[in-house]
PDB file of C-alpha atoms in Angstrom:
ATOM      1  CA  MET W   1     -71.422 115.582 115.942  1.00 53.00           C
ATOM      2  CA  LYS W   2     -70.721 112.025 115.577  1.00 57.00           C
ATOM      3  CA  THR W   3     -70.022 110.725 112.087  1.00 60.00           C
ATOM      4  CA  ASN W   4     -68.704 107.579 110.712  1.00 64.00           C
ATOM      5  CA  THR W   5     -66.729 109.324 107.671  1.00 64.00           C
ATOM      6  CA  LYS W   6     -63.178 108.625 107.310  1.00 67.00           C
ATOM      7  CA  TYR W   7     -60.791 110.889 105.351  1.00 66.00           C
ATOM      8  CA  HIS W   8     -57.743 109.718 103.676  1.00 64.00           C
ATOM      9  CA  ASN W   9     -55.536 110.616 100.852  1.00 67.00           C
ATOM     10  CA  SER W  10     -53.090 108.166  99.123  1.00 66.00           C
ATOM     11  CA  ALA W  11     -50.244 109.565  97.378  1.00 66.00           C
ATOM     12  CA  ALA W  12     -48.891 106.900  94.814  1.00 64.00           C
ATOM     13  CA  LYS W  13     -45.641 107.389  93.113  1.00 60.00           C
ATOM     14  CA  VAL W  14     -43.238 105.015  91.075  1.00 58.00           C
ATOM     15  CA  PHE W  15     -45.595 102.825  89.693  1.00 60.00           C
ATOM     16  CA  LEU W  16     -45.251 100.421  86.798  1.00 59.00           C
ATOM     17  CA  GLU W  17     -48.883  99.460  85.904  1.00 56.00           C
ATOM     18  CA  PRO W  18     -51.275 100.050  84.254  1.00 56.00           C
ATOM     19  CA  ARG W  19     -49.074 101.782  81.607  1.00 53.00           C
ATOM     20  CA  PRO W  20     -51.494 103.455  79.122  1.00 52.00           C
ATOM     21  CA  GLN W  21     -49.721 105.564  76.608  1.00 51.00           C
ATOM     22  CA  GLU W  22     -51.737 108.559  77.476  1.00 53.00           C
ATOM     23  CA  PHE W  23     -50.283 108.803  81.009  1.00 59.00           C
ATOM     24  CA  ILE W  24     -47.870 111.904  81.018  1.00 61.00           C
ATOM     25  CA  HIS W  25     -45.211 109.698  83.239  1.00 63.00           C
ATOM     26  CA  ASP W  26     -45.013 107.168  80.685  1.00 65.00           C
ATOM     27  CA  THR W  27     -45.130 109.136  77.558  1.00 71.00           C
ATOM     28  CA  PHE W  28     -42.387 111.706  78.846  1.00 77.00           C
ATOM     29  CA  THR W  29     -40.392 109.753  81.086  1.00 79.00           C
ATOM     30  CA  PRO W  30     -37.666 107.270  79.491  1.00 85.00           C
ATOM     31  CA  ASP W  31     -37.525 103.791  80.831  1.00 85.00           C
ATOM     32  CA  SER W  32     -34.027 104.273  81.863  1.00 91.00           C
ATOM     33  CA  VAL W  33     -35.187 107.292  84.176  1.00 87.00           C
ATOM     34  CA  ARG W  34     -38.046 105.037  85.758  1.00 84.00           C
ATOM     35  CA  GLU W  35     -35.536 102.102  86.217  1.00 88.00           C
ATOM     36  CA  PHE W  36     -33.074 104.598  88.071  1.00 90.00           C
ATOM     37  CA  VAL W  37     -35.666 106.075  90.252  1.00 85.00           C
ATOM     38  CA  ALA W  38     -37.158 102.604  91.009  1.00 85.00           C
ATOM     39  CA  GLY W  39     -33.722 101.291  91.761  1.00 89.00           C
ATOM     40  CA  LYS W  40     -33.526 104.223  94.462  1.00 87.00           C
ATOM     41  CA  THR W  41     -36.340 102.783  96.543  1.00 87.00           C
ATOM     42  CA  PRO W  42     -35.633 100.441  99.253  1.00 88.00           C
ATOM     43  CA  LEU W  43     -37.731  97.817  97.585  1.00 88.00           C
ATOM     44  CA  GLN W  44     -35.815  98.365  94.160  1.00 89.00           C
ATOM     45  CA  ARG W  45     -38.832  98.082  92.064  1.00 87.00           C
ATOM     46  CA  GLU W  46     -41.852 100.056  90.819  1.00 82.00           C
ATOM     47  CA  GLY W  47     -45.341  99.398  92.652  1.00 82.00           C
ATOM     48  CA  THR W  48     -48.332  98.043  90.974  1.00 81.00           C
ATOM     49  CA  SER W  49     -51.695  99.224  90.746  1.00 79.00           C
ATOM     50  CA  GLU W  50     -53.002  96.186  93.106  1.00 84.00           C
ATOM     51  CA  GLU W  51     -50.750  97.486  95.872  1.00 85.00           C
ATOM     52  CA  VAL W  52     -52.672 100.983  95.747  1.00 83.00           C
ATOM     53  CA  ALA W  53     -56.161  99.116  95.742  1.00 86.00           C
ATOM     54  CA  ASN W  54     -54.905  97.037  98.582  1.00 89.00           C
ATOM     55  CA  LEU W  55     -54.278 100.043 100.814  1.00 87.00           C
ATOM     56  CA  VAL W  56     -57.499 101.685  99.753  1.00 86.00           C
ATOM     57  CA  ALA W  57     -59.326  98.458 100.623  1.00 90.00           C
ATOM     58  CA  CYS W  58     -57.663  98.371 103.956  1.00 89.00           C
ATOM     59  CA  LEU W  59     -58.530 101.927 104.696  1.00 85.00           C
ATOM     60  CA  THR W  60     -61.998 101.711 103.918  1.00 86.00           C
ATOM     61  CA  SER W  61     -62.389  98.632 105.914  1.00 89.00           C
ATOM     62  CA  ASP W  62     -63.504  98.272 109.533  1.00 89.00           C
ATOM     63  CA  MET W  63     -59.844  97.198 110.213  1.00 89.00           C
ATOM     64  CA  THR W  64     -58.982 100.706 110.200  1.00 86.00           C
ATOM     65  CA  SER W  65     -62.187 101.921 111.920  1.00 85.00           C
ATOM     66  CA  PHE W  66     -60.255 104.523 114.297  1.00 86.00           C
ATOM     67  CA  VAL W  67     -57.703 105.838 111.336  1.00 83.00           C
ATOM     68  CA  THR W  68     -58.933 109.018 109.625  1.00 82.00           C
ATOM     69  CA  GLY W  69     -57.242 112.207 108.250  1.00 82.00           C
ATOM     70  CA  ASN W  70     -54.172 110.666 106.770  1.00 81.00           C
ATOM     71  CA  ASN W  71     -51.914 111.298 103.806  1.00 81.00           C
ATOM     72  CA  ILE W  72     -50.160 107.910 103.069  1.00 82.00           C
ATOM     73  CA  ASP W  73     -47.557 108.080 100.379  1.00 81.00           C
ATOM     74  CA  ILE W  74     -47.217 104.646  98.384  1.00 81.00           C
ATOM     75  CA  ASN W  75     -43.653 104.981  97.191  1.00 82.00           C
ATOM     76  CA  GLY W  76     -41.715 101.825  98.189  1.00 83.00           C
ATOM     77  CA  GLY W  77     -39.948 103.568 100.873  1.00 83.00           C
ATOM     78  CA  LEU W  78     -38.554 106.300  98.738  1.00 80.00           C
ATOM     79  CA  ALA W  79     -39.100 109.763 100.378  1.00 74.00           C
ATOM     80  CA  PHE W  80     -40.307 112.747  98.074  1.00 62.00           C
ATOM     81  CA  SER W  81     -40.069 116.216  99.480  1.00 44.00           C
TER      82      SER W  81
END
């Protein structure tokens, strides 16, 4: 059966914005810990919501028409186990 459906999952971690106070990460993680973890990434920073949106836009575009069934970690190069 031929379909044009693509399946992806993005796993965003180590992100700066938006930072509404209701997010658990922002409420319970001190800024010093966030800075420490961000400093461990090869990019030396937290990511942005725009960077996540850019990946989603790319994956849903025709540029990735043969890409499907992936889990993509968006984490600035920091490996999580």
